[in-house]
Coordinates of C-alpha atoms in Angstrom, one line a residue:
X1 CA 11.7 306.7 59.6
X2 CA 15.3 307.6 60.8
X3 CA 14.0 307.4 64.7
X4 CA 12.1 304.0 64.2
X5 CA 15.4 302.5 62.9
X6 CA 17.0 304.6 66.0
X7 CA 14.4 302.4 68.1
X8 CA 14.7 299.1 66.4
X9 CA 18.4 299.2 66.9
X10 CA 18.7 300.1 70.4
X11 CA 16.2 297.6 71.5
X12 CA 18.4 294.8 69.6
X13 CA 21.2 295.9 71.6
X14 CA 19.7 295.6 74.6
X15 CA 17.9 292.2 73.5
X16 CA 18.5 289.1 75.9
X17 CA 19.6 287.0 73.1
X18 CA 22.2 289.5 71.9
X19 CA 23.8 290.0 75.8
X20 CA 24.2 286.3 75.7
X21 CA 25.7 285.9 72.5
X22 CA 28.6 288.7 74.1
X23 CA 28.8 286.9 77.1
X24 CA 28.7 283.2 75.6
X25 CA 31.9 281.5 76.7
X26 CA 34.7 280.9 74.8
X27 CA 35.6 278.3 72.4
X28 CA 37.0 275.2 74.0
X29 CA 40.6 274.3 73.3
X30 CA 42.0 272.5 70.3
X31 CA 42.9 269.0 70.7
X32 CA 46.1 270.3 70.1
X33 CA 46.0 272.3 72.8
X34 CA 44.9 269.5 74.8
X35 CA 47.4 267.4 74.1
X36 CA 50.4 270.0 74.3
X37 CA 49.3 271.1 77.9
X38 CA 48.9 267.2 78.9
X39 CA 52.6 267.2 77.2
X40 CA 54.4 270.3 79.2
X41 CA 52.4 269.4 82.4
X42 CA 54.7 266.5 82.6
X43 CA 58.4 267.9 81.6
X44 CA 60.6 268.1 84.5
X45 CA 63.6 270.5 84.0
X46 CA 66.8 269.1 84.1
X47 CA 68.7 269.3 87.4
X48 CA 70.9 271.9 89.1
X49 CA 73.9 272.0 87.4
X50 CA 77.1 270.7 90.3
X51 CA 80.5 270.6 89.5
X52 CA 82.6 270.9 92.7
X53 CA 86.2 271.3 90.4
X54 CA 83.8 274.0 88.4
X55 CA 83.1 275.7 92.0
X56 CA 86.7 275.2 93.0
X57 CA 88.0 277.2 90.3
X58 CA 85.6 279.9 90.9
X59 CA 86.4 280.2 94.0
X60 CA 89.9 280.7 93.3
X61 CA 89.5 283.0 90.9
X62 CA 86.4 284.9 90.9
X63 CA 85.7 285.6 87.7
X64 CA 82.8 287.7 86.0
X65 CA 82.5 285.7 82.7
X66 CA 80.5 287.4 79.8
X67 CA 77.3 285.7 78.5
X68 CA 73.6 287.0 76.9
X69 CA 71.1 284.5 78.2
X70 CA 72.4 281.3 78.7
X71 CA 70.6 278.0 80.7
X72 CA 71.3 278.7 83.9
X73 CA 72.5 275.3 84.4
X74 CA 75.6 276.0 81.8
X75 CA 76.6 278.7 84.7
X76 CA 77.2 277.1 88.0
X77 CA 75.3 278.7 90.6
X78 CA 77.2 278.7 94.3
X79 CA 75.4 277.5 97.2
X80 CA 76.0 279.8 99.2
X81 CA 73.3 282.7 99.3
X82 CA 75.6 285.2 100.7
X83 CA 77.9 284.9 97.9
X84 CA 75.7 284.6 95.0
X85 CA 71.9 285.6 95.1
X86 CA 70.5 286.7 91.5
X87 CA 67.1 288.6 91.6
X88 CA 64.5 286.6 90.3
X89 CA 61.9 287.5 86.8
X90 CA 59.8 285.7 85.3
X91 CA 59.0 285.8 81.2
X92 CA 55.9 284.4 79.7
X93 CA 56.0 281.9 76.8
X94 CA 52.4 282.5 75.9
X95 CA 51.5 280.1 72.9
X96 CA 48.2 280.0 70.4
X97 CA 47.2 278.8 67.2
X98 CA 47.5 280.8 64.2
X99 CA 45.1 280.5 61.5
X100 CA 46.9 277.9 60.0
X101 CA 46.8 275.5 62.8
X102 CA 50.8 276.6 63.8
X103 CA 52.2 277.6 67.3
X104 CA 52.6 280.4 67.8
X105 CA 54.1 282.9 70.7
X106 CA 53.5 286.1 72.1
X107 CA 56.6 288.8 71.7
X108 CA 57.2 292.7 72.1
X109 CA 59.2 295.0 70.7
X110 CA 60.8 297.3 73.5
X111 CA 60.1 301.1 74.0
X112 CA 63.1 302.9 72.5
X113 CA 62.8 305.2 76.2
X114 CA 63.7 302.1 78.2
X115 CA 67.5 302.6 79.9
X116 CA 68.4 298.9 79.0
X117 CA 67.4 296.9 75.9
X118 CA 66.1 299.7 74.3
X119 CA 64.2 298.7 70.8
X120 CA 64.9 295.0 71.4
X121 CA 62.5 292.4 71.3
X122 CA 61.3 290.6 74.8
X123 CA 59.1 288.1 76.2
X124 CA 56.6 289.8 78.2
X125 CA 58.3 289.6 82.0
X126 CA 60.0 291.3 84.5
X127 CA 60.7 291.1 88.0
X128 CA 59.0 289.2 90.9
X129 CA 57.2 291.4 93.2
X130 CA 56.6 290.5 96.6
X131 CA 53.0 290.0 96.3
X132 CA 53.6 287.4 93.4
X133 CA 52.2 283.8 94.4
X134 CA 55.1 282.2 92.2
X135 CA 57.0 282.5 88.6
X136 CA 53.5 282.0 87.0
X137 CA 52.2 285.0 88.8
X138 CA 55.1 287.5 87.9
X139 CA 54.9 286.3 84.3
X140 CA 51.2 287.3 84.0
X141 CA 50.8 290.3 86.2
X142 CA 53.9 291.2 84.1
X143 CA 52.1 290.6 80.9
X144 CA 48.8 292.7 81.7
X145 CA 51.2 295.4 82.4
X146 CA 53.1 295.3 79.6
X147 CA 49.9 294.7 76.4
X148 CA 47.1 294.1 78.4
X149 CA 47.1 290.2 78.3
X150 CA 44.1 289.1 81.0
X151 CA 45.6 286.3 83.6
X152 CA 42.1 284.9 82.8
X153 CA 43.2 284.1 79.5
X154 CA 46.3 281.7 79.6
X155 CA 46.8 278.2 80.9
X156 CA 50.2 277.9 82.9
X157 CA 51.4 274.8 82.5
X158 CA 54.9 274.5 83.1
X159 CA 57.9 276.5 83.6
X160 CA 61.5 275.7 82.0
X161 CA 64.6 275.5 83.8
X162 CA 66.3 279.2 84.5
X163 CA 68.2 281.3 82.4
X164 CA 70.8 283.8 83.8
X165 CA 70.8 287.4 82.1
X166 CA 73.8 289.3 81.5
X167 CA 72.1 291.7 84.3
X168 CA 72.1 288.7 86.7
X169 CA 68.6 288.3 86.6
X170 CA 67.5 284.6 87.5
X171 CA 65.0 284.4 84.4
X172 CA 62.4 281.8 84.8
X173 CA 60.2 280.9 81.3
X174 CA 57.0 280.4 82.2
X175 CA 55.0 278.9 79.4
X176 CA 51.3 279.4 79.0
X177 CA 48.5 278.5 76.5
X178 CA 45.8 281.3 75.1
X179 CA 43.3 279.1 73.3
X180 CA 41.2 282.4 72.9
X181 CA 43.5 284.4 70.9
X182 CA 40.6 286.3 69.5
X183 CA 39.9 287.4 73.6
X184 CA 43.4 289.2 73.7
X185 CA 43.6 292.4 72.3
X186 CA 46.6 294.2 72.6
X187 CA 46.8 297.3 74.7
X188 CA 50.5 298.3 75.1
X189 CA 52.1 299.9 77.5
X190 CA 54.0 302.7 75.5
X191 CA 56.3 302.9 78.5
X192 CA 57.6 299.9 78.0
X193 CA 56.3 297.9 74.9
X194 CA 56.4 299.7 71.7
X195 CA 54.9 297.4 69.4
X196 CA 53.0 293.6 70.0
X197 CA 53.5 290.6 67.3
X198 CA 54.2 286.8 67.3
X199 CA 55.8 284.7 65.4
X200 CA 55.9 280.9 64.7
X201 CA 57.4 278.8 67.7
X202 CA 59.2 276.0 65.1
X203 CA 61.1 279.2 63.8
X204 CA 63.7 278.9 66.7
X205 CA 65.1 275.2 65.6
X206 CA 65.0 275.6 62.1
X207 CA 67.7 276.6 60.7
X208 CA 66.0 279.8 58.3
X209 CA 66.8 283.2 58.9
X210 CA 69.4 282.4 61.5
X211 CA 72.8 283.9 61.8
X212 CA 74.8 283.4 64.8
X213 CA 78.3 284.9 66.5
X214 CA 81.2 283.4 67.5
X215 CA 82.4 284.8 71.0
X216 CA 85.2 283.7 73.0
X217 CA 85.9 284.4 76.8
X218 CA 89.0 283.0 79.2
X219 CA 89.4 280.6 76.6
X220 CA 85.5 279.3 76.9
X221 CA 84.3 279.7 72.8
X222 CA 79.8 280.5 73.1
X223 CA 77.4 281.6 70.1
X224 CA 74.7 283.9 70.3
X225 CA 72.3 283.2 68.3
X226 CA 70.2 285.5 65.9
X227 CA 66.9 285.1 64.4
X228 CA 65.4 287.5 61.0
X229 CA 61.6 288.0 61.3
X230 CA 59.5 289.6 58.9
X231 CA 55.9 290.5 59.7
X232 CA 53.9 293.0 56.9
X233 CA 56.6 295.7 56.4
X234 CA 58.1 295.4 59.6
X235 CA 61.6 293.4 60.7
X236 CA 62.2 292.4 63.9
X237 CA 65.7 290.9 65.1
X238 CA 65.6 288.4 68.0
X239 CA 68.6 287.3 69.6
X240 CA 70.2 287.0 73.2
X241 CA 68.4 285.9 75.7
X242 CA 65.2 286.1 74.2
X243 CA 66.6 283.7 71.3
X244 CA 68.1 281.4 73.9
X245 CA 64.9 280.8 75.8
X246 CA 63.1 280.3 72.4
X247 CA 65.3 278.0 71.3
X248 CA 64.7 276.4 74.3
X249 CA 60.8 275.8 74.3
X250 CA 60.8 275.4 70.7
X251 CA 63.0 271.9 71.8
X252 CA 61.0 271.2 74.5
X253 CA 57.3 271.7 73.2
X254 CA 58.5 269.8 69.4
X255 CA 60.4 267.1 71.4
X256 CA 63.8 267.7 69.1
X257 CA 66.8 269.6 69.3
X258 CA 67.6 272.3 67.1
X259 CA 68.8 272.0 63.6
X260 CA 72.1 274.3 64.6
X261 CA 74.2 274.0 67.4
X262 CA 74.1 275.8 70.3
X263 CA 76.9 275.7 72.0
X264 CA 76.4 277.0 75.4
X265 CA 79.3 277.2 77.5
X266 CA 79.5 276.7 81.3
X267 CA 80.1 279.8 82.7
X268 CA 81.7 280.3 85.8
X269 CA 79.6 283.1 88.2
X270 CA 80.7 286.3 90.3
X271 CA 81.9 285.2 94.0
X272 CA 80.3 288.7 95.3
X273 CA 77.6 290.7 93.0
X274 CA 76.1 294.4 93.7
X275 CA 72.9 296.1 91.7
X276 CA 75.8 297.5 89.5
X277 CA 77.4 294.4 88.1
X278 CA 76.9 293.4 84.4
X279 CA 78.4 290.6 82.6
X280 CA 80.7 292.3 80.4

């Protein structure tokens, strides 16, 4: 009896019905999907921040002014590429829909054996390579590295303007639509990424579970901004740069502004920069 069920079950696993069940395609995007990529598809970034008494000043006096993820636009960039050239990254804004029809994004919690932002939670991103085709490239490549997420999987559709990080990375948010969320499953990278969640996109202009911190620097006041998140038994804090870029394409997807201020400052850049500077 036990090897005629043996049978009957391996020859409904090899069945032609079944194989095309597991290889049916997946289910067509949400309306709201739809309409969200039709929406990002058409936002234009705003443009390069110029202010030639800004760049005058700069010039004069060199400064490295402190910051943790600010527009990029709020830190004028000098023109000229010997003085100033930031290496370029690339995060991924990867957005679904949760069970209860909400937006949702993609986030990691850092490996605690990472020598910079240890235990923090990221975007999935890193660093163009030279093979990348462009910031929608690094983004992905980045994110199969990092948990596994297939390129295959996620819709680019537009990419925000940069951010600098206070390791002069030119940080370029790239967001993305998975409207297969039950397709992704997580494989981490436990050299990097020690844990894989998401959280609700609206959470970064509402005004819940927020605290923020006052900072001042050459007389130039700036708040960093941090966000509480809760998910099972486990908290996560967001904040910096990560928080910044949120905040972000939270305004940009929902068309409003957040419920808080923001108060980025324009930030004046390094006239000369090595592998070793830092904002302090």
């Amino acid at each position: 009896m036990i090897s005629v069920l043996r049978r009957i079950s391996a020859s409904a696993s090899t069945s032609p019905f079944l194989k095309l069940m597991n290889n049916s395609p997946p289910p067509p995007p949400s309306r709201r999907l739809v309409a969200l990529a039709q929406q990002l598809r058409l936002y234009k970034p705003p443009p390069d921040f110029e202010d030639a008494e800004e760049q005058r000043i700069e010039e004069t006096a060199g400064k490295v002014v402190s910051q943790v993820g600010f527009p990029e636009s709020a830190t004028p960039m000098a023109r000229d590429p010997g003085r100033f050239t930031p290496k370029r990254a690339a995060v991924l804004i990867c957005l679904f829909e949760g069970d209860d029809g909400e937006l949702r994004v993609i986030l990691t919690k850092r490996s605690s054996g990472l020598s910079t932002h240890s235990g923090e939670v990221s975007l999935p991103g890193g660093k163009a390579e030279e093979g990348d085709k462009d910031d929608g490239d690094t983004a992905t490549r980045e994110a199969k590295e990092e948990i596994g997420l297939d390129p295959s999987l996620v819709n680019v559709v537009t990419i925000l303007e940069p951010f600098l990080s206070k390791h002069l990375l030119r940080v370029m948010p790239v967001i993305g639509i998975l409207t297969d969320k039950k397709s992704f499953k997580p494989i981490p990278n436990p050299a990097e990424v020690e844990a894989v969640f998401d959280a609700p996109l609206e959470m970064f202009i509402k005004d819940e579970n927020r605290s923020d911190e006052e900072r001042e620097w050459l007389g130039n006041k700036y708040i960093i901004h941090f966000f509480d998140y809760k998910v099972g038994n486990k908290k996560y804090l967001i904040w910096g740069l990560t928080a910044g870029i949120l905040i972000r394409a939270a305004s940009v997807v929902y068309q409003r502004p957040p419920a808080f201020l923001e108060q980025n400052p324009k930030f004046r850049v390094p006239r000369m920069v090595n592998e070793d500077t830092v904002m302090p």
